[in-house]
Amino acid sequence: MKTVIWRSLVTVVVLACLGQAQTLKKIASIDLPGPKGQRFDYLTMDDEDHWLLSAHLGPGILYVIDVQTNKLVKAIPGVPGITGLEYVPGLRKVYTSDWGEEKIGVVSLNSMSVIKRLATAAKPNGSTYAAGFHKVYVADTLGKAVAVVDVDKDETLSFKSETGMPQYDSVAKRVYVNLRNTNEVAEIDPATDTVLGTYPVEGCRYNHGMAVDSEHHRAFLLCNGTKTLTIFALDTHKAVAHLPLPQGADVVKFDAGLGRIYAACSSGFMSVFQEDDMNHYRKLEDFPVQRMVHSLAVDTATHRVYAPEQQENGRPVARMIVYAAIGAMRKR
């Protein structure tokens, strides 16, 4: 009798732990036509068309994927070494960071082609769109600059001597940039394109990836030097929390509807965190994925998570994996 009771208790505990750790479920796989085994980079959503936009850096292809049907709409060539990409609502244009030619590509989703190329500094990478100001900010990592693009004229306005991953806070109407070599965050006023200040991030080294919770004025920073997710208060310029990360954290996304933070780590994990409120955060799990998965996107309408794979257990592939968020708890 005691043995039966003990086994039952163990089963309950194990099931409870599994249930608590379960945050994502693979629901679809989309094969992509580009060469297998080559590096992918950033992804973003086109919420107007319900499309996922994915950068295949290796062959220089921009994929357009219909997230309602999980079908490839178009593979757009001519974006060599594409890393970052930013969709501009209303204009149906995508701005691509093309490292292979050190240009910013302007892609029309009407013609599904590159319509213009803008000169920029060395290694264009991450980018963000400042809605209301009609400007895209592109980080030129090796050029130690941020290129500012007027999306109405498709002209580069100026270069700023900052570098890192930029993000836009739509409530504060500020652009924030990770300065990973100095472990700081810079604040830019998009109305004047002036740097308002740079702020040290305590307990963080080599801050690369960034996502922003505009409602609560919080930035989520991937600090590779300390292997932590650092929550940084953009109003007080102080670190609120530090949570552990696996090796190789690169891209972080925030689903405001669920209060979930996802970090893609190339060592084979997608770290999942919960925002309970603006000052309290907890890690839910390190969800196992294939190695070399270092980027992701979140569809905030369906709460699905998308991540590209370039290998499966060492075998080269080229495909997009679709995950459903499960066990989700909304913020209080």
PDB file of C-alpha atoms in Angstrom, residues 31-44 52-65 72-86 94-101 105 107 109 112-114 117 295 308 317-320:
ATOM      1  CA  ASP A  31      10.285  23.734 -45.999  1.00  0.00           C
ATOM      2  CA  LEU A  32      12.108  26.627 -47.661  1.00  0.00           C
ATOM      3  CA  PRO A  33      13.713  26.555 -51.136  1.00  0.00           C
ATOM      4  CA  GLY A  34      17.088  28.109 -50.251  1.00  0.00           C
ATOM      5  CA  PRO A  35      20.257  26.002 -49.850  1.00  0.00           C
ATOM      6  CA  LYS A  36      20.269  23.749 -46.812  1.00  0.00           C
ATOM      7  CA  GLY A  37      22.653  24.227 -43.938  1.00  0.00           C
ATOM      8  CA  GLN A  38      23.206  27.948 -44.433  1.00  0.00           C
ATOM      9  CA  ARG A  39      22.717  30.612 -41.800  1.00  0.00           C
ATOM     10  CA  PHE A  40      19.419  32.393 -41.197  1.00  0.00           C
ATOM     11  CA  ASP A  41      19.169  35.718 -39.394  1.00  0.00           C
ATOM     12  CA  TYR A  42      16.392  38.074 -38.272  1.00  0.00           C
ATOM     13  CA  LEU A  43      12.645  37.630 -38.734  1.00  0.00           C
ATOM     14  CA  THR A  44       9.779  40.078 -38.422  1.00  0.00           C
ATOM     15  CA  LEU A  52       6.235  36.357 -41.789  1.00  0.00           C
ATOM     16  CA  LEU A  53       9.392  37.893 -43.258  1.00  0.00           C
ATOM     17  CA  SER A  54      12.574  35.861 -42.831  1.00  0.00           C
ATOM     18  CA  ALA A  55      16.196  36.654 -43.722  1.00  0.00           C
ATOM     19  CA  HIS A  56      18.247  33.753 -45.137  1.00  0.00           C
ATOM     20  CA  LEU A  57      21.689  35.304 -44.771  1.00  0.00           C
ATOM     21  CA  GLY A  58      23.729  32.592 -46.504  1.00  0.00           C
ATOM     22  CA  PRO A  59      22.167  32.748 -49.999  1.00  0.00           C
ATOM     23  CA  GLY A  60      20.853  36.320 -49.657  1.00  0.00           C
ATOM     24  CA  ILE A  61      17.113  35.582 -49.828  1.00  0.00           C
ATOM     25  CA  LEU A  62      14.122  37.257 -48.184  1.00  0.00           C
ATOM     26  CA  TYR A  63      11.292  34.769 -47.579  1.00  0.00           C
ATOM     27  CA  VAL A  64       7.667  35.900 -47.438  1.00  0.00           C
ATOM     28  CA  ILE A  65       5.519  33.311 -45.644  1.00  0.00           C
ATOM     29  CA  LEU A  72       5.699  30.266 -48.875  1.00  0.00           C
ATOM     30  CA  VAL A  73       4.433  33.288 -50.816  1.00  0.00           C
ATOM     31  CA  LYS A  74       7.724  34.368 -52.381  1.00  0.00           C
ATOM     32  CA  ALA A  75      11.486  33.923 -52.098  1.00  0.00           C
ATOM     33  CA  ILE A  76      12.953  37.310 -53.009  1.00  0.00           C
ATOM     34  CA  PRO A  77      16.622  37.214 -54.138  1.00  0.00           C
ATOM     35  CA  GLY A  78      19.105  40.073 -54.448  1.00  0.00           C
ATOM     36  CA  VAL A  79      19.681  40.867 -50.769  1.00  0.00           C
ATOM     37  CA  PRO A  80      23.264  39.590 -50.297  1.00  0.00           C
ATOM     38  CA  GLY A  81      24.244  38.802 -46.733  1.00  0.00           C
ATOM     39  CA  ILE A  82      20.847  39.909 -45.383  1.00  0.00           C
ATOM     40  CA  THR A  83      20.891  40.181 -41.587  1.00  0.00           C
ATOM     41  CA  GLY A  84      18.288  42.601 -40.228  1.00  0.00           C
ATOM     42  CA  LEU A  85      14.950  43.520 -41.772  1.00  0.00           C
ATOM     43  CA  GLU A  86      12.216  45.976 -40.853  1.00  0.00           C
ATOM     44  CA  VAL A  94      10.794  46.069 -46.130  1.00  0.00           C
ATOM     45  CA  TYR A  95      14.190  47.556 -45.318  1.00  0.00           C
ATOM     46  CA  THR A  96      16.918  44.915 -45.347  1.00  0.00           C
ATOM     47  CA  SER A  97      20.408  45.109 -43.863  1.00  0.00           C
ATOM     48  CA  ASP A  98      22.574  43.604 -46.615  1.00  0.00           C
ATOM     49  CA  TRP A  99      25.988  42.906 -45.159  1.00  0.00           C
ATOM     50  CA  GLY A 100      27.223  41.336 -48.394  1.00  0.00           C
ATOM     51  CA  GLU A 101      27.277  44.691 -50.191  1.00  0.00           C
ATOM     52  CA  GLY A 105      17.883  47.227 -49.465  1.00  0.00           C
ATOM     53  CA  VAL A 107      12.020  45.775 -50.962  1.00  0.00           C
ATOM     54  CA  LEU A 109       5.973  43.784 -51.284  1.00  0.00           C
ATOM     55  CA  MET A 112       8.138  41.415 -54.544  1.00  0.00           C
ATOM     56  CA  SER A 113      11.496  42.848 -55.604  1.00  0.00           C
ATOM     57  CA  VAL A 114      14.338  45.122 -54.510  1.00  0.00           C
ATOM     58  CA  ARG A 117      19.745  50.204 -52.485  1.00  0.00           C
ATOM     59  CA  SER A 295      16.531  34.050 -34.186  1.00  0.00           C
ATOM     60  CA  PRO A 308      14.241  28.990 -38.677  1.00  0.00           C
ATOM     61  CA  VAL A 317      18.023  21.658 -43.615  1.00  0.00           C
ATOM     62  CA  ALA A 318      16.277  24.902 -44.579  1.00  0.00           C
ATOM     63  CA  ARG A 319      12.896  25.333 -42.929  1.00  0.00           C
ATOM     64  CA  MET A 320      10.730  27.372 -40.594  1.00  0.00           C
TER      65      MET A 320
END
